[in-house]
Coordinates of C-alpha atoms in Angstrom, one line a residue:
M20 CA -0.1 0.0 0.2
D21 CA 1.5 3.3 -0.9
R22 CA 2.0 5.7 1.9
G23 CA -0.7 8.7 0.1
E24 CA -3.2 6.1 -0.4
S25 CA -5.9 7.0 2.2
V26 CA -6.8 4.5 4.4
T27 CA -10.5 3.6 4.6
R28 CA -11.8 2.5 8.4
T29 CA -14.7 1.0 9.3
R30 CA -16.5 2.2 11.8
R31 CA -18.1 -0.2 14.3
P32 CA -22.4 0.0 13.5
R33 CA -24.0 1.8 16.6
V34 CA -26.1 -1.1 18.6
E35 CA -28.7 0.6 20.8
R36 CA -29.1 -1.6 24.4
G37 CA -32.0 -1.3 25.9
R38 CA -31.7 1.6 29.2
S39 CA -33.3 1.0 32.8
R40 CA -36.1 -1.5 31.4
N41 CA -37.2 -1.8 35.3
G42 CA -37.1 1.7 35.8
C43 CA -39.6 4.2 37.0
S44 CA -42.2 5.3 34.2
T45 CA -40.6 9.1 34.1
C46 CA -36.9 8.0 32.8
I47 CA -37.9 5.3 30.9
S48 CA -40.7 7.8 29.0
K49 CA -37.2 10.4 28.1
K50 CA -35.4 7.1 27.7
V51 CA -32.5 7.8 29.6
K52 CA -31.4 5.8 32.6
C53 CA -32.9 4.9 36.3
D54 CA -30.9 3.5 38.6
E55 CA -33.8 2.1 39.8
A56 CA -33.7 3.3 43.6
R57 CA -36.6 3.1 45.3
P58 CA -39.3 5.5 46.0
H59 CA -37.7 7.9 44.2
C60 CA -34.9 7.3 41.4
R61 CA -31.8 9.9 42.0
R62 CA -32.8 11.5 38.5
C63 CA -35.5 12.8 39.3
T64 CA -34.9 14.1 43.0
R65 CA -32.2 16.0 41.3
L66 CA -34.3 17.6 38.3
S67 CA -37.6 18.0 40.7
L68 CA -39.7 15.4 38.8
T69 CA -42.2 12.9 39.6
C70 CA -40.8 9.4 40.4
E71 CA -43.4 7.4 39.0
W72 CA -43.3 3.6 38.9
P73 CA -45.6 1.1 36.4
L74 CA -47.8 -1.3 38.0
P75 CA -47.3 -4.5 37.1
K76 CA -49.6 -7.4 36.2
S77 CA -51.3 -10.1 38.5
S78 CA -50.0 -13.4 37.5
L79 CA -51.3 -15.2 35.4
A80 CA -53.0 -18.0 38.0
S81 CA -54.8 -14.9 38.9
R82 CA -55.8 -13.6 35.3
R83 CA -56.7 -16.2 33.2
R84 CA -60.5 -18.2 33.2
G85 CA -60.0 -22.1 34.1
L86 CA -59.6 -23.7 37.3
G87 CA -57.0 -26.0 38.1
P88 CA -53.8 -27.0 35.7
I89 CA -54.8 -26.8 32.0
K90 CA -53.4 -30.4 31.8
S91 CA -55.3 -32.5 33.5
R92 CA -58.8 -31.2 33.1
D93 CA -61.3 -33.7 32.7
P94 CA -63.4 -33.8 29.1
N95 CA -66.6 -32.1 30.0
W96 CA -64.9 -29.4 31.7
S97 CA -65.9 -26.3 30.6
P98 CA -65.3 -22.4 32.0
T99 CA -66.5 -21.3 34.8
S100 CA -68.6 -17.4 34.0
I101 CA -66.2 -14.4 34.6
M102 CA -66.8 -12.6 37.0
P103 CA -66.0 -9.3 38.0
N104 CA -62.7 -9.1 40.4
D105 CA -63.4 -7.2 43.8
G106 CA -59.2 -7.1 43.1
D107 CA -58.0 -6.0 39.5
D108 CA -57.9 -2.7 41.2
V109 CA -55.1 -3.6 43.4
L110 CA -52.2 -5.0 41.3
S111 CA -49.2 -6.8 42.6
H112 CA -45.8 -5.0 43.1
L113 CA -43.9 -7.1 43.9
S114 CA -43.2 -8.8 40.7
A115 CA -41.1 -5.3 40.2
M116 CA -38.4 -6.6 42.8
T117 CA -38.9 -10.1 41.9
S118 CA -38.4 -9.2 38.0
C119 CA -34.7 -7.3 39.2
M120 CA -33.3 -10.5 41.9
P121 CA -30.4 -12.4 40.2
L122 CA -31.1 -15.7 38.9
T123 CA -28.8 -18.9 38.4
V124 CA -30.0 -21.1 35.4
V125 CA -28.7 -25.1 36.9
D126 CA -29.8 -28.5 34.7
D127 CA -31.8 -31.1 36.5
L128 CA -29.5 -32.6 38.1
S129 CA -27.6 -30.3 40.1
L130 CA -30.6 -28.5 41.5
P131 CA -31.2 -29.5 44.7
Q132 CA -34.3 -30.9 46.5
C133 CA -36.2 -28.6 48.6
H134 CA -36.4 -30.4 52.0
G135 CA -32.3 -30.4 50.9
L136 CA -32.0 -26.6 51.1
L137 CA -34.2 -26.8 54.2
S138 CA -31.8 -28.6 56.0
G139 CA -28.1 -28.7 54.8
G140 CA -25.6 -28.5 52.3
S141 CA -23.6 -31.6 51.0
N142 CA -21.2 -32.1 53.9
G143 CA -21.4 -31.2 57.4
N144 CA -18.2 -28.4 57.1
D145 CA -20.2 -26.2 54.4
Y146 CA -22.4 -24.6 56.2
Q147 CA -23.7 -21.5 53.3
T148 CA -26.0 -18.9 54.0
M149 CA -29.4 -19.4 52.4
D150 CA -28.8 -16.6 49.7
E151 CA -31.0 -15.4 47.5
V152 CA -30.4 -18.1 44.7
S153 CA -31.1 -21.2 47.7
L154 CA -34.3 -19.1 48.0
M155 CA -35.4 -18.7 44.5
L156 CA -35.0 -22.6 44.2
M157 CA -36.6 -23.5 47.1
L158 CA -40.1 -21.5 46.1
S159 CA -39.7 -22.6 42.9
D160 CA -41.4 -25.7 42.9
D161 CA -42.9 -26.0 46.3
I162 CA -44.5 -21.9 47.2
S163 CA -46.5 -21.7 43.7
Q164 CA -50.3 -20.9 43.1
G165 CA -50.9 -24.7 42.3
V166 CA -50.1 -26.2 46.1
F167 CA -51.2 -22.0 48.3
P168 CA -54.2 -21.8 46.1
T169 CA -55.5 -18.1 46.3
A170 CA -58.4 -16.8 48.5
D171 CA -60.6 -17.4 45.5
S172 CA -60.8 -21.0 45.6
S173 CA -63.3 -23.0 48.0
T174 CA -62.1 -23.7 51.6
E175 CA -63.8 -26.9 51.4
K176 CA -61.4 -28.6 49.7
H177 CA -57.8 -29.8 50.6
V178 CA -56.4 -28.2 53.1
L179 CA -53.9 -27.0 51.4
S180 CA -53.8 -27.9 47.9
V181 CA -56.3 -27.4 44.5
A182 CA -54.5 -29.1 41.7
K183 CA -53.2 -32.9 42.1
T184 CA -49.7 -33.0 40.7
P185 CA -47.5 -35.4 41.2
D186 CA -45.3 -33.1 42.7
E187 CA -47.7 -32.1 45.1
E188 CA -49.7 -34.8 46.1
H189 CA -46.4 -35.2 47.9
L190 CA -45.6 -32.2 49.2
D191 CA -49.1 -32.5 50.5
S192 CA -48.6 -35.0 52.4
L193 CA -46.2 -34.1 54.1
L194 CA -47.7 -30.5 55.3
C195 CA -50.9 -32.2 56.5
A196 CA -49.1 -34.8 57.9
N197 CA -48.6 -32.2 60.9
A198 CA -52.2 -31.8 60.8
L199 CA -53.6 -34.2 63.2
E200 CA -50.6 -36.6 64.7
L201 CA -51.1 -39.8 66.0
P202 CA -52.2 -40.3 69.3
G203 CA -48.7 -40.0 71.8
P204 CA -47.8 -41.4 75.0
L205 CA -49.9 -40.0 77.3
A206 CA -53.6 -37.9 76.3
I207 CA -53.2 -34.7 78.1
D208 CA -55.8 -32.2 79.5
N209 CA -56.4 -29.6 76.4
P210 CA -54.7 -27.1 78.1
L211 CA -56.8 -24.5 75.6
A212 CA -60.3 -25.5 77.5
V213 CA -60.4 -23.3 79.6
T214 CA -59.5 -20.4 77.4
D215 CA -61.1 -17.9 75.7
L216 CA -60.1 -18.7 71.2
S217 CA -60.9 -15.0 69.9
F218 CA -58.2 -14.2 68.4
V219 CA -58.7 -17.5 65.9
Y220 CA -60.8 -15.3 64.8
A221 CA -59.7 -13.1 61.8
P222 CA -61.7 -9.9 61.3
G223 CA -64.6 -9.4 58.0
A224 CA -64.6 -9.6 54.6
S225 CA -62.1 -6.9 52.6
L226 CA -60.8 -6.6 48.8
A227 CA -58.1 -8.8 48.0
L228 CA -54.8 -7.5 47.0
G229 CA -53.9 -9.7 44.0
S230 CA -51.2 -11.2 45.7
D231 CA -50.5 -14.7 45.1
D232 CA -48.5 -16.9 47.6
K233 CA -44.8 -17.4 46.5
Q234 CA -44.8 -13.0 46.5
A235 CA -46.1 -13.2 49.7
V236 CA -42.7 -16.4 51.6
L237 CA -40.1 -13.6 48.9
F238 CA -41.5 -10.2 50.2
H239 CA -41.4 -12.0 53.8
C240 CA -37.9 -13.1 53.1
K241 CA -36.3 -10.6 51.3
L242 CA -37.8 -7.4 52.9
F243 CA -40.0 -8.1 56.4
A244 CA -37.7 -10.2 57.9
S245 CA -34.9 -7.9 57.0
L246 CA -37.1 -4.6 58.5
K247 CA -38.3 -6.3 61.6
S248 CA -34.9 -6.9 63.0
T249 CA -31.5 -4.9 62.6
R250 CA -29.4 -7.7 60.5
A251 CA -30.0 -8.3 57.3
W252 CA -32.3 -10.9 56.1
S253 CA -30.4 -13.8 55.7
C254 CA -29.2 -13.9 59.4
S255 CA -32.7 -12.8 60.5
A256 CA -34.7 -14.7 63.3
H257 CA -37.4 -14.4 60.9
T258 CA -35.9 -16.6 58.4
L259 CA -34.6 -18.9 61.1
F260 CA -38.2 -19.4 61.8
F261 CA -39.7 -19.6 58.3
K262 CA -37.5 -22.4 57.5
K263 CA -38.6 -24.4 61.1
A264 CA -43.2 -23.0 59.7
Y265 CA -42.0 -24.2 56.2
D266 CA -42.6 -28.0 56.8
R267 CA -45.2 -27.3 59.3
A268 CA -49.1 -26.8 57.4
M269 CA -50.5 -24.6 60.7
A270 CA -47.3 -22.4 61.4
L271 CA -47.1 -21.7 57.3
H272 CA -50.9 -20.6 57.1
F273 CA -50.8 -18.1 59.9
L274 CA -47.1 -17.0 58.2
L275 CA -48.5 -16.6 55.0
A276 CA -51.3 -14.4 57.0
V277 CA -48.8 -12.2 58.6
S278 CA -46.9 -12.0 54.4
H279 CA -49.8 -11.2 52.5
S280 CA -51.0 -8.8 55.3
E281 CA -47.3 -7.2 55.2
L282 CA -48.1 -6.3 51.9
A283 CA -50.9 -4.7 52.1
I284 CA -50.1 -2.5 54.8
H285 CA -46.0 -2.4 52.5
Y286 CA -47.9 -0.6 50.0
G287 CA -50.1 1.5 51.0
Q288 CA -53.8 -0.5 51.8
G289 CA -54.1 -0.2 55.0
P290 CA -53.3 -2.1 57.8
Q291 CA -57.1 -3.9 57.3
P292 CA -56.0 -7.6 55.7
P293 CA -56.4 -8.3 52.7
K294 CA -58.7 -11.8 51.8
E295 CA -55.4 -13.6 50.4
S296 CA -54.3 -13.0 54.2
Q297 CA -57.9 -14.0 55.5
E298 CA -57.8 -16.7 53.6
H299 CA -54.9 -18.3 55.0
F300 CA -56.3 -16.9 58.6
H301 CA -59.4 -19.3 58.6
R302 CA -57.6 -22.4 57.1
G303 CA -54.7 -22.2 60.6
S304 CA -57.0 -21.5 62.7
Q305 CA -58.8 -24.9 61.7
L306 CA -56.2 -26.9 62.1
F307 CA -54.8 -25.0 65.1
L308 CA -58.5 -26.3 66.5
Q309 CA -57.7 -29.6 65.7
S310 CA -54.2 -29.3 67.4
R311 CA -56.4 -28.8 70.0
S312 CA -57.4 -32.4 70.5
A313 CA -56.3 -34.2 73.9
F314 CA -55.2 -36.8 72.1
A315 CA -53.2 -35.2 69.5
S316 CA -49.6 -35.3 70.1
P317 CA -48.1 -31.8 70.9
D318 CA -45.4 -30.7 68.2
H319 CA -44.6 -27.7 70.9
I320 CA -42.8 -25.6 67.4
N321 CA -45.4 -25.9 65.6
M322 CA -48.0 -24.4 67.9
M323 CA -45.4 -21.9 69.1
I324 CA -44.1 -20.5 66.3
S325 CA -48.5 -20.4 65.3
F326 CA -49.0 -18.4 68.4
L327 CA -45.8 -15.7 67.4
Y328 CA -47.4 -14.7 64.2
M329 CA -51.0 -14.7 65.5
Y330 CA -49.0 -12.2 67.5
M331 CA -47.5 -10.2 65.0
F332 CA -51.2 -10.5 62.8
W333 CA -52.8 -9.2 66.1
M334 CA -50.4 -6.4 67.0
R335 CA -50.6 -4.6 63.6
R336 CA -54.1 -3.7 62.9
D337 CA -55.5 -0.4 63.0
H338 CA -56.1 -0.5 66.5
F339 CA -55.0 -2.8 69.3
D340 CA -57.6 -5.3 70.4
S341 CA -57.2 -6.1 74.2
N342 CA -59.7 -9.0 74.7
K343 CA -58.0 -10.6 71.1
L344 CA -54.7 -10.0 72.5
G345 CA -55.5 -10.7 75.9
D346 CA -57.1 -14.0 75.6
L347 CA -53.7 -15.5 73.2
S348 CA -51.6 -14.2 75.8
R349 CA -53.6 -16.7 78.8
A350 CA -53.4 -18.9 75.7
V351 CA -50.0 -18.7 75.5
L352 CA -49.5 -19.2 79.6
A353 CA -52.0 -22.7 79.4
Y354 CA -50.4 -24.5 76.4
T355 CA -46.4 -23.1 78.4
R356 CA -47.7 -24.4 82.1
T357 CA -49.3 -27.5 80.9
Y358 CA -46.6 -28.6 78.8
G359 CA -43.5 -27.4 81.1
V360 CA -42.8 -26.0 78.0
D361 CA -40.4 -23.0 79.8
T362 CA -38.8 -25.8 81.8
L363 CA -38.3 -27.3 78.4
C364 CA -35.6 -24.9 77.5
A365 CA -34.2 -23.7 80.7
S366 CA -33.4 -27.9 81.2
D367 CA -29.5 -28.8 81.3
D368 CA -30.2 -32.0 80.4
I369 CA -33.0 -32.6 78.2
L370 CA -32.6 -36.1 77.9
S371 CA -33.3 -36.6 81.5
F372 CA -36.2 -34.6 81.3
D373 CA -39.1 -36.0 81.7
N374 CA -40.8 -36.1 78.1
T375 CA -43.9 -38.2 78.9
F376 CA -45.0 -34.8 80.5
C377 CA -43.4 -32.7 77.5
G378 CA -45.4 -34.9 75.4
S379 CA -42.7 -35.2 73.0
V380 CA -38.9 -35.9 72.7
I381 CA -37.1 -33.3 70.7
T382 CA -33.8 -32.4 70.2
V383 CA -30.9 -29.6 71.4
S384 CA -31.9 -27.2 68.0
E385 CA -35.0 -28.0 69.1
Q386 CA -34.7 -27.1 72.9
V387 CA -32.8 -23.7 71.1
L388 CA -35.5 -23.1 68.6
L389 CA -38.1 -23.3 71.4
A390 CA -35.8 -20.5 73.9
R391 CA -35.8 -18.0 71.4
I392 CA -39.7 -18.0 70.6
I393 CA -40.0 -17.7 74.2
A394 CA -38.3 -14.8 73.9
Y395 CA -40.1 -12.7 71.3
L396 CA -43.6 -14.7 72.9
Y397 CA -42.1 -12.8 75.7
D398 CA -41.4 -8.9 74.2
R399 CA -44.3 -9.2 72.6
D400 CA -46.4 -9.7 75.0
G401 CA -44.4 -6.9 77.1
F402 CA -45.2 -4.7 74.5
C403 CA -49.3 -5.3 74.3
C404 CA -49.6 -5.2 78.2
F405 CA -48.1 -1.3 78.2
F406 CA -51.2 -0.9 76.7
G407 CA -53.3 -2.6 78.6
C408 CA -54.0 -5.6 76.7
G409 CA -52.6 -9.1 78.3
G410 CA -48.6 -9.3 79.7
Y411 CA -50.3 -12.7 81.6
F412 CA -47.4 -14.9 80.1
A413 CA -44.6 -12.0 80.4
D414 CA -45.8 -11.9 84.1
Y415 CA -45.7 -15.9 84.3
I416 CA -41.6 -15.4 82.6
N417 CA -40.9 -12.5 84.9
S418 CA -41.6 -14.5 88.6
A419 CA -39.1 -16.9 87.2
P420 CA -35.7 -14.7 86.9
Q421 CA -33.3 -17.6 87.1
K422 CA -35.7 -19.5 84.1
R423 CA -35.6 -16.4 82.4
Q424 CA -31.8 -16.2 82.2
K425 CA -31.3 -19.7 81.5
F426 CA -33.5 -19.7 78.6
W427 CA -32.3 -16.1 77.1
L428 CA -28.5 -17.5 76.9
R429 CA -29.7 -20.6 76.0
S430 CA -31.9 -18.3 72.8
R431 CA -28.7 -16.9 71.7
T432 CA -27.3 -20.2 70.8
A433 CA -29.7 -20.7 67.9
F434 CA -27.4 -18.9 64.7
F435 CA -23.9 -20.9 66.6
L436 CA -25.5 -24.4 65.9
P437 CA -24.0 -26.2 62.4
W438 CA -26.8 -26.2 59.2
N439 CA -27.8 -29.8 59.5
D440 CA -29.3 -29.5 63.4
A441 CA -31.5 -26.1 63.2
G442 CA -30.2 -22.9 61.8
Y443 CA -27.2 -21.5 60.1
I444 CA -23.9 -20.3 60.9
H445 CA -24.1 -17.4 59.1
G446 CA -26.0 -15.7 61.7
A447 CA -23.1 -15.5 64.4
E448 CA -21.5 -12.7 64.2
S449 CA -24.1 -10.6 64.5
E450 CA -25.0 -12.4 67.5
V451 CA -20.6 -12.0 68.8
E452 CA -20.9 -8.8 67.8
D453 CA -24.3 -7.6 69.8
A454 CA -23.4 -10.0 72.3
A455 CA -22.8 -7.2 74.6
T456 CA -25.6 -4.9 73.8
L457 CA -28.2 -7.5 73.4
D458 CA -27.8 -7.9 77.0
V459 CA -28.4 -4.8 77.5
Y460 CA -31.8 -4.9 75.3
F461 CA -33.3 -7.9 76.8
E462 CA -32.8 -6.7 80.1
L463 CA -34.6 -3.7 79.5
I464 CA -37.3 -5.6 78.1
V465 CA -37.5 -7.0 81.4
L466 CA -37.6 -3.9 83.7
H467 CA -40.2 -2.9 81.1
Q468 CA -42.0 -5.5 82.1
E469 CA -41.8 -4.6 85.7
I470 CA -42.3 -1.3 84.9
N471 CA -46.1 -2.0 83.2
S472 CA -46.8 -4.3 86.6
Y473 CA -45.6 -1.1 88.1
S474 CA -47.5 1.3 86.6
Q475 CA -50.9 -0.8 87.1
A476 CA -50.2 -2.3 90.8
T477 CA -52.1 -0.7 94.0
A478 CA -50.2 1.5 95.5
T479 CA -49.3 -0.3 98.5
R480 CA -47.8 -2.8 96.7
A481 CA -45.8 0.5 94.7
I482 CA -44.4 1.8 96.7
T483 CA -41.4 -0.5 97.3
M484 CA -41.8 -1.4 93.4
G485 CA -41.3 2.1 92.7
P486 CA -37.3 2.6 94.6
R487 CA -36.4 -0.5 93.3
L488 CA -36.7 0.1 89.8
Q489 CA -35.5 3.2 90.0
R490 CA -31.9 1.5 91.4
W491 CA -32.5 -0.6 88.7
L492 CA -32.3 1.4 85.9
E493 CA -29.5 3.9 87.5
A494 CA -27.5 0.4 87.5
I495 CA -28.0 -0.2 84.6
Y496 CA -26.7 3.1 83.2
R497 CA -24.0 2.5 85.4
E498 CA -22.8 -1.2 84.0
H499 CA -23.2 0.1 80.4
T500 CA -21.9 3.6 80.8
M501 CA -19.9 3.3 77.9
L502 CA -22.5 2.1 75.6
F503 CA -24.5 5.2 76.3
H504 CA -20.9 7.7 76.2
R505 CA -20.5 5.9 72.7
V506 CA -24.0 7.1 71.7
A507 CA -24.3 10.2 72.6
D508 CA -20.4 11.3 70.9
Q509 CA -20.2 11.3 67.0
T510 CA -17.4 10.4 67.3
Y511 CA -18.0 6.8 68.0
H512 CA -20.5 6.2 65.3
A513 CA -19.2 4.6 63.1
E514 CA -18.6 1.8 65.9
C515 CA -21.5 1.9 66.7
T516 CA -24.5 -0.8 65.1
L517 CA -27.9 -0.1 64.5
M518 CA -29.3 -2.7 67.6
T519 CA -26.7 0.5 69.7
F520 CA -29.0 3.0 67.9
I521 CA -32.1 0.7 68.7
T522 CA -31.5 0.0 73.2
A523 CA -29.7 3.6 74.1
T524 CA -33.0 5.0 72.7
F525 CA -35.3 2.3 74.7
F526 CA -32.9 3.0 77.7
Y527 CA -33.8 6.8 77.2
A528 CA -38.0 6.5 76.8
M529 CA -37.8 3.7 79.4
Q530 CA -36.0 6.8 82.4
I531 CA -39.3 8.2 80.8
Y532 CA -42.1 6.0 81.6
L533 CA -41.2 5.3 84.9
Y534 CA -41.2 8.6 86.0
R535 CA -45.1 8.9 84.5
A536 CA -45.8 5.0 84.8
R537 CA -48.4 5.5 87.7
G538 CA -50.1 9.5 88.3
S539 CA -47.7 11.9 86.9
L540 CA -48.6 13.1 83.4
F541 CA -46.6 12.7 80.3
G542 CA -45.8 16.4 79.1
G543 CA -46.6 18.2 82.4
E544 CA -45.0 20.9 84.0
P545 CA -42.9 22.0 85.5
I546 CA -40.5 19.2 83.7
P547 CA -37.7 17.8 86.1
S548 CA -34.1 18.3 85.1
G549 CA -33.8 14.6 84.6
L550 CA -36.0 13.9 83.5
Q551 CA -35.6 16.7 80.4
D552 CA -32.1 15.6 79.9
A553 CA -34.0 12.4 79.5
L554 CA -35.8 13.6 77.1
N555 CA -33.4 15.8 74.9
S556 CA -30.9 12.4 75.0
L557 CA -34.0 10.2 74.2
V558 CA -34.5 12.8 70.6
S559 CA -31.2 12.4 69.9
A560 CA -30.5 8.8 69.9
A561 CA -33.5 8.0 67.3
Y562 CA -32.0 10.7 65.5
Y563 CA -29.1 8.2 64.8
A564 CA -30.8 5.3 64.6
T565 CA -33.3 6.7 61.5
K566 CA -29.7 7.2 60.4
A567 CA -28.2 4.2 60.5
G568 CA -30.9 1.6 59.7
S569 CA -34.7 1.2 58.9
V570 CA -37.0 1.1 62.2
Q571 CA -40.1 1.0 60.3
L572 CA -41.0 -2.5 61.8
L573 CA -38.6 -2.3 64.8
E574 CA -42.1 -2.7 68.6
R575 CA -39.6 -1.0 70.6
F576 CA -38.3 2.0 69.0
Q577 CA -41.5 3.0 67.6
W578 CA -42.8 2.5 71.0
S579 CA -40.2 4.9 72.1
L580 CA -40.4 7.3 70.0
F581 CA -44.2 7.8 71.1
I582 CA -42.7 7.8 75.0
A583 CA -40.9 10.9 73.2
W584 CA -44.3 12.4 71.4
L585 CA -46.1 12.0 74.9
E586 CA -44.1 13.7 76.6
T587 CA -42.3 16.5 74.1
T588 CA -44.0 19.6 74.3
D589 CA -41.5 21.2 71.4
P590 CA -43.3 21.2 68.0
V591 CA -40.6 20.7 66.0
H592 CA -39.5 17.4 68.1
Q593 CA -43.5 16.5 68.2
E594 CA -43.5 16.7 65.1
W595 CA -40.4 14.1 63.4
V596 CA -42.0 11.8 66.3
E597 CA -44.7 11.7 65.0
N598 CA -43.7 11.6 60.7
N599 CA -41.5 8.5 62.3
I600 CA -43.9 6.4 63.8
S601 CA -45.2 3.5 61.7
D602 CA -47.1 1.5 63.8
P603 CA -50.9 1.3 62.8
A604 CA -51.8 0.6 65.5
I605 CA -50.1 3.6 68.1
K606 CA -50.6 5.9 65.2
K607 CA -54.3 5.0 66.4
V608 CA -53.8 5.9 70.0
L609 CA -51.5 9.3 69.4
G610 CA -55.0 10.8 67.2
H611 CA -56.8 9.9 70.2
V612 CA -54.4 11.1 72.8
Q613 CA -54.1 13.7 71.0
D614 CA -57.4 15.4 71.0
I615 CA -57.1 14.8 74.7
R616 CA -54.2 17.1 74.9
N617 CA -55.8 20.0 73.4
Q618 CA -58.0 19.7 76.6
P619 CA -56.6 20.8 80.3
P620 CA -55.0 19.9 81.3
A621 CA -51.9 19.6 78.9
G622 CA -51.2 16.0 79.5
I623 CA -52.4 12.7 79.9
T624 CA -51.4 9.1 82.6
M625 CA -51.6 5.7 81.4
K626 CA -54.6 4.6 82.7
K627 CA -56.2 6.8 80.7
I628 CA -53.8 5.4 77.7
R629 CA -55.4 2.1 78.9
S630 CA -59.0 3.3 79.1
L631 CA -59.2 4.2 75.9
V632 CA -57.3 1.0 73.9
G633 CA -59.7 -0.7 76.4
E634 CA -62.2 1.1 75.3
G635 CA -61.5 1.0 71.5
F636 CA -62.1 4.5 71.5
A637 CA -65.5 4.3 72.4
A638 CA -64.4 7.5 74.8
S639 CA -62.4 10.1 74.5

């Protein structure tokens, strides 16, 4: 080629790549990139645009006309007439979230079975966390709309099945085996016969959300479990509970009832449980009533997890139902005392434990898991006791401090057990990191229930309880001064976890609650200097906690904000606290208390708050 000859270069053809397929509608309409950050992407925030997100279609199974799988359809089958669906206007938003999940394509030979993922890895040393891929594989076949029907299906059909493919029949046989077990070695009188079971009846009919069970479980594991904990979803206790509830029909129905309900709340449909949630709650209640048989061998994990999910269901309604929560507390107490579940969890040698009294033989891993569940039940019941709803089970646990400390320490080992025993080892890291903080947090939960009892005790008994509780609170501050100092000094905030900020916020709220527990008015003046310091520290710690992580579903933090709102008279602080309270039941109490605070005298007592909750806010 001559030096003067021009060189012809072929220009690479331009390739138009798709932009932001899962982005917001605003960016997609402009054909620009979107970072897909919800609820407002950075581009819309920077340009002050309205960030709108497309509403995905509901699943094909909820939109098609036919009933059951097409391949197994009867020759004489004919489609039913098309009826308007009440939930057409509420589409399933979760499919947009699941479409963004990374999926791994595997062949049939490398695909593990569902129960293999739940029980363990390939060998004893292969401890792997339940990551997104394993969760998707676990749910891909078993939790589908063929296995768990939507709320539109008839309740007179099989408990957990509409379609009858071979795989589904196998899973149904596994799930329904727990509905009514064989008689145990000893028939024990029904522990729930003397209690009112108002808590097993779901509220009235409501509209359908349009979500299916697979979406509800994905929401529960990927989003709800992390929001209910200060840890990642993969090492959350709620994911551990899900693993055990997955093989138990009754607990799984209550879990799905909670998941559908929380999914509706998450997308702004209000605290009224949707039709899908009520359907699963009804079916779980049917299995619960069957398990009350005196000849049924007790499954303590199944029953106690079901109690926990019922607490989570009723605590998230638009108001605290004192009757239902009180009956639920009595039922948990009756079951625990009848079978000695608390004694079983606190026992150092379960092999020598009287299993005929317990009703069944349990392993060490099941003992640890039961201890963890009891700790959560104790926490929920003590929380409800503040509003005058229940507290019977929490008082029973507080009556035996040594036993309470034993099962608390045992519950801490749930994340240290191998995968193929009770859980997964991935959560042990967080458990060690927050070990000292968790001990303080649990001690504050115990003290909270003691203050609840002090607040509702007689005048004679309260005289001796008040000084003891004050000394207890001061001792906690002295023994853990470094924790509160790190929260107060911003130079240490990089070393603080979300649990540290939550614990400090809870402590300062306890100081205010102890002072106002009897006849003193919240927000009453003059405010003592010590109480004002506690209020300032409470608001400061709460602010740092909101910056450290998500706190919308943490009950004790929401309660601490409620205490701050009751006590503060600063309109700026009051507005900020009110905007950060997301619990629907607490917001309902807050609204009625606001009406009373506007009337002289400008304050309210704990007795008045409990009377408002007990009367269902009929009086103001």
